[in-house]
């Protein structure tokens, strides 16, 4: 039997001394099942569908612990909403549809590491992270609008 990604993440947390509570386990499983970053209200809804009761404060506290351990990352797409996703082994960026709010992960063919190092060196600036999102219309919304 192979161990799932979410089980591996929870096992790593356990070895670091974190409890694997019902809510923490469910959050990691929910985030693992979603292919796009989701909001706290979305997480609360997913938890309620699993018959798990939690309040926003608990969710934010759990997310903070998971962020601290670099299991979860927070992303914002300029809409005043924080979204959360599991940190992936492969760095990726997002395509965001301005019509239907669909978010899709994309990987860039050219690694940005070289550019990032040049920016850091030329500006004497220590880059800790970067975000790159592309905004536009997905194929479905283009079709609805008759955009080519």
PDB file of C-alpha atoms in Angstrom, residues 15-103:
ATOM      1  CA  UNK A  15       7.720  13.447  13.828  1.00  0.00           C
ATOM      2  CA  UNK A  16       8.188  17.174  14.527  1.00  0.00           C
ATOM      3  CA  UNK A  17       6.022  16.862  17.636  1.00  0.00           C
ATOM      4  CA  UNK A  18       2.722  18.177  16.248  1.00  0.00           C
ATOM      5  CA  UNK A  19      -0.499  16.430  17.136  1.00  0.00           C
ATOM      6  CA  UNK A  20      -2.492  15.072  14.238  1.00  0.00           C
ATOM      7  CA  UNK A  21      -5.883  16.382  15.300  1.00  0.00           C
ATOM      8  CA  UNK A  22      -9.066  15.613  13.410  1.00  0.00           C
ATOM      9  CA  UNK A  23      -9.243  19.185  12.064  1.00  0.00           C
ATOM     10  CA  UNK A  24      -5.569  19.339  11.048  1.00  0.00           C
ATOM     11  CA  UNK A  25      -5.840  15.986   9.294  1.00  0.00           C
ATOM     12  CA  UNK A  26      -9.004  17.069   7.478  1.00  0.00           C
ATOM     13  CA  UNK A  27      -7.447  20.398   6.402  1.00  0.00           C
ATOM     14  CA  UNK A  28      -4.425  18.686   4.879  1.00  0.00           C
ATOM     15  CA  UNK A  29      -6.675  16.159   3.116  1.00  0.00           C
ATOM     16  CA  UNK A  30      -8.962  18.914   1.766  1.00  0.00           C
ATOM     17  CA  UNK A  31      -6.055  21.007   0.527  1.00  0.00           C
ATOM     18  CA  UNK A  32      -4.479  17.916  -1.020  1.00  0.00           C
ATOM     19  CA  UNK A  33      -7.700  17.119  -2.902  1.00  0.00           C
ATOM     20  CA  UNK A  34      -8.118  20.650  -4.306  1.00  0.00           C
ATOM     21  CA  UNK A  35      -6.233  21.602  -7.428  1.00  0.00           C
ATOM     22  CA  UNK A  36      -6.477  25.316  -6.782  1.00  0.00           C
ATOM     23  CA  UNK A  37      -5.955  27.543  -3.738  1.00  0.00           C
ATOM     24  CA  UNK A  38      -9.063  27.858  -1.554  1.00  0.00           C
ATOM     25  CA  UNK A  39     -10.351  30.364   0.989  1.00  0.00           C
ATOM     26  CA  UNK A  40     -11.141  29.835   4.670  1.00  0.00           C
ATOM     27  CA  UNK A  41     -14.912  29.912   3.983  1.00  0.00           C
ATOM     28  CA  UNK A  42     -14.328  27.161   1.384  1.00  0.00           C
ATOM     29  CA  UNK A  43     -12.354  25.182   3.968  1.00  0.00           C
ATOM     30  CA  UNK A  44     -15.126  25.608   6.540  1.00  0.00           C
ATOM     31  CA  UNK A  45     -17.685  24.380   4.010  1.00  0.00           C
ATOM     32  CA  UNK A  46     -15.542  21.364   3.126  1.00  0.00           C
ATOM     33  CA  UNK A  47     -15.114  20.568   6.835  1.00  0.00           C
ATOM     34  CA  UNK A  48     -18.861  20.767   7.433  1.00  0.00           C
ATOM     35  CA  UNK A  49     -19.416  18.347   4.531  1.00  0.00           C
ATOM     36  CA  UNK A  50     -17.093  15.967   6.403  1.00  0.00           C
ATOM     37  CA  UNK A  51     -19.243  16.531   9.533  1.00  0.00           C
ATOM     38  CA  UNK A  52     -16.370  18.330  11.288  1.00  0.00           C
ATOM     39  CA  UNK A  53     -17.265  21.420  13.266  1.00  0.00           C
ATOM     40  CA  UNK A  54     -14.675  24.194  13.504  1.00  0.00           C
ATOM     41  CA  UNK A  55     -14.646  27.953  13.837  1.00  0.00           C
ATOM     42  CA  UNK A  56     -12.639  30.478  11.818  1.00  0.00           C
ATOM     43  CA  UNK A  57     -10.192  31.115  14.656  1.00  0.00           C
ATOM     44  CA  UNK A  58      -9.277  27.434  14.835  1.00  0.00           C
ATOM     45  CA  UNK A  59      -8.852  27.234  11.059  1.00  0.00           C
ATOM     46  CA  UNK A  60      -6.561  30.286  10.990  1.00  0.00           C
ATOM     47  CA  UNK A  61      -4.515  28.879  13.896  1.00  0.00           C
ATOM     48  CA  UNK A  62      -4.139  25.525  12.119  1.00  0.00           C
ATOM     49  CA  UNK A  63      -3.208  27.241   8.859  1.00  0.00           C
ATOM     50  CA  UNK A  64      -0.602  29.344  10.683  1.00  0.00           C
ATOM     51  CA  UNK A  65       1.001  26.183  12.093  1.00  0.00           C
ATOM     52  CA  UNK A  66       0.962  24.529   8.673  1.00  0.00           C
ATOM     53  CA  UNK A  67       2.440  27.676   7.082  1.00  0.00           C
ATOM     54  CA  UNK A  68       5.155  27.753   9.742  1.00  0.00           C
ATOM     55  CA  UNK A  69       6.120  24.195   8.816  1.00  0.00           C
ATOM     56  CA  UNK A  70       6.036  25.108   5.109  1.00  0.00           C
ATOM     57  CA  UNK A  71       3.256  22.652   4.357  1.00  0.00           C
ATOM     58  CA  UNK A  72       0.758  25.323   3.347  1.00  0.00           C
ATOM     59  CA  UNK A  73       1.283  28.598   1.560  1.00  0.00           C
ATOM     60  CA  UNK A  74      -0.929  31.634   1.384  1.00  0.00           C
ATOM     61  CA  UNK A  75      -1.627  33.267  -1.968  1.00  0.00           C
ATOM     62  CA  UNK A  76      -3.549  36.398  -2.858  1.00  0.00           C
ATOM     63  CA  UNK A  77      -4.800  37.314  -6.281  1.00  0.00           C
ATOM     64  CA  UNK A  78      -5.516  41.008  -5.724  1.00  0.00           C
ATOM     65  CA  UNK A  79      -9.077  40.419  -4.618  1.00  0.00           C
ATOM     66  CA  UNK A  80      -8.626  40.992  -0.880  1.00  0.00           C
ATOM     67  CA  UNK A  81      -9.007  37.274  -0.185  1.00  0.00           C
ATOM     68  CA  UNK A  82      -6.366  34.980   1.216  1.00  0.00           C
ATOM     69  CA  UNK A  83      -6.295  31.565  -0.348  1.00  0.00           C
ATOM     70  CA  UNK A  84      -4.358  28.514   0.781  1.00  0.00           C
ATOM     71  CA  UNK A  85      -2.738  25.608  -0.998  1.00  0.00           C
ATOM     72  CA  UNK A  86      -0.259  22.898  -0.157  1.00  0.00           C
ATOM     73  CA  UNK A  87       3.324  23.819  -0.897  1.00  0.00           C
ATOM     74  CA  UNK A  88       4.325  21.773  -3.891  1.00  0.00           C
ATOM     75  CA  UNK A  89       7.728  20.375  -4.702  1.00  0.00           C
ATOM     76  CA  UNK A  90       7.592  22.074  -8.086  1.00  0.00           C
ATOM     77  CA  UNK A  91       7.300  25.849  -7.949  1.00  0.00           C
ATOM     78  CA  UNK A  92       4.341  27.003  -9.991  1.00  0.00           C
ATOM     79  CA  UNK A  93       2.351  30.071 -10.898  1.00  0.00           C
ATOM     80  CA  UNK A  94      -1.316  30.660 -11.622  1.00  0.00           C
ATOM     81  CA  UNK A  95      -3.688  31.524 -14.455  1.00  0.00           C
ATOM     82  CA  UNK A  96      -6.692  33.403 -13.035  1.00  0.00           C
ATOM     83  CA  UNK A  97      -9.906  33.894 -15.004  1.00  0.00           C
ATOM     84  CA  UNK A  98     -11.369  37.322 -14.278  1.00  0.00           C
ATOM     85  CA  UNK A  99     -14.826  36.155 -15.356  1.00  0.00           C
ATOM     86  CA  UNK A 100     -15.425  32.880 -13.474  1.00  0.00           C
ATOM     87  CA  UNK A 101     -12.565  33.063 -10.901  1.00  0.00           C
ATOM     88  CA  UNK A 102     -11.147  29.727 -12.066  1.00  0.00           C
ATOM     89  CA  UNK A 103      -7.518  29.285 -11.009  1.00  0.00           C
TER      90      UNK A 103
END
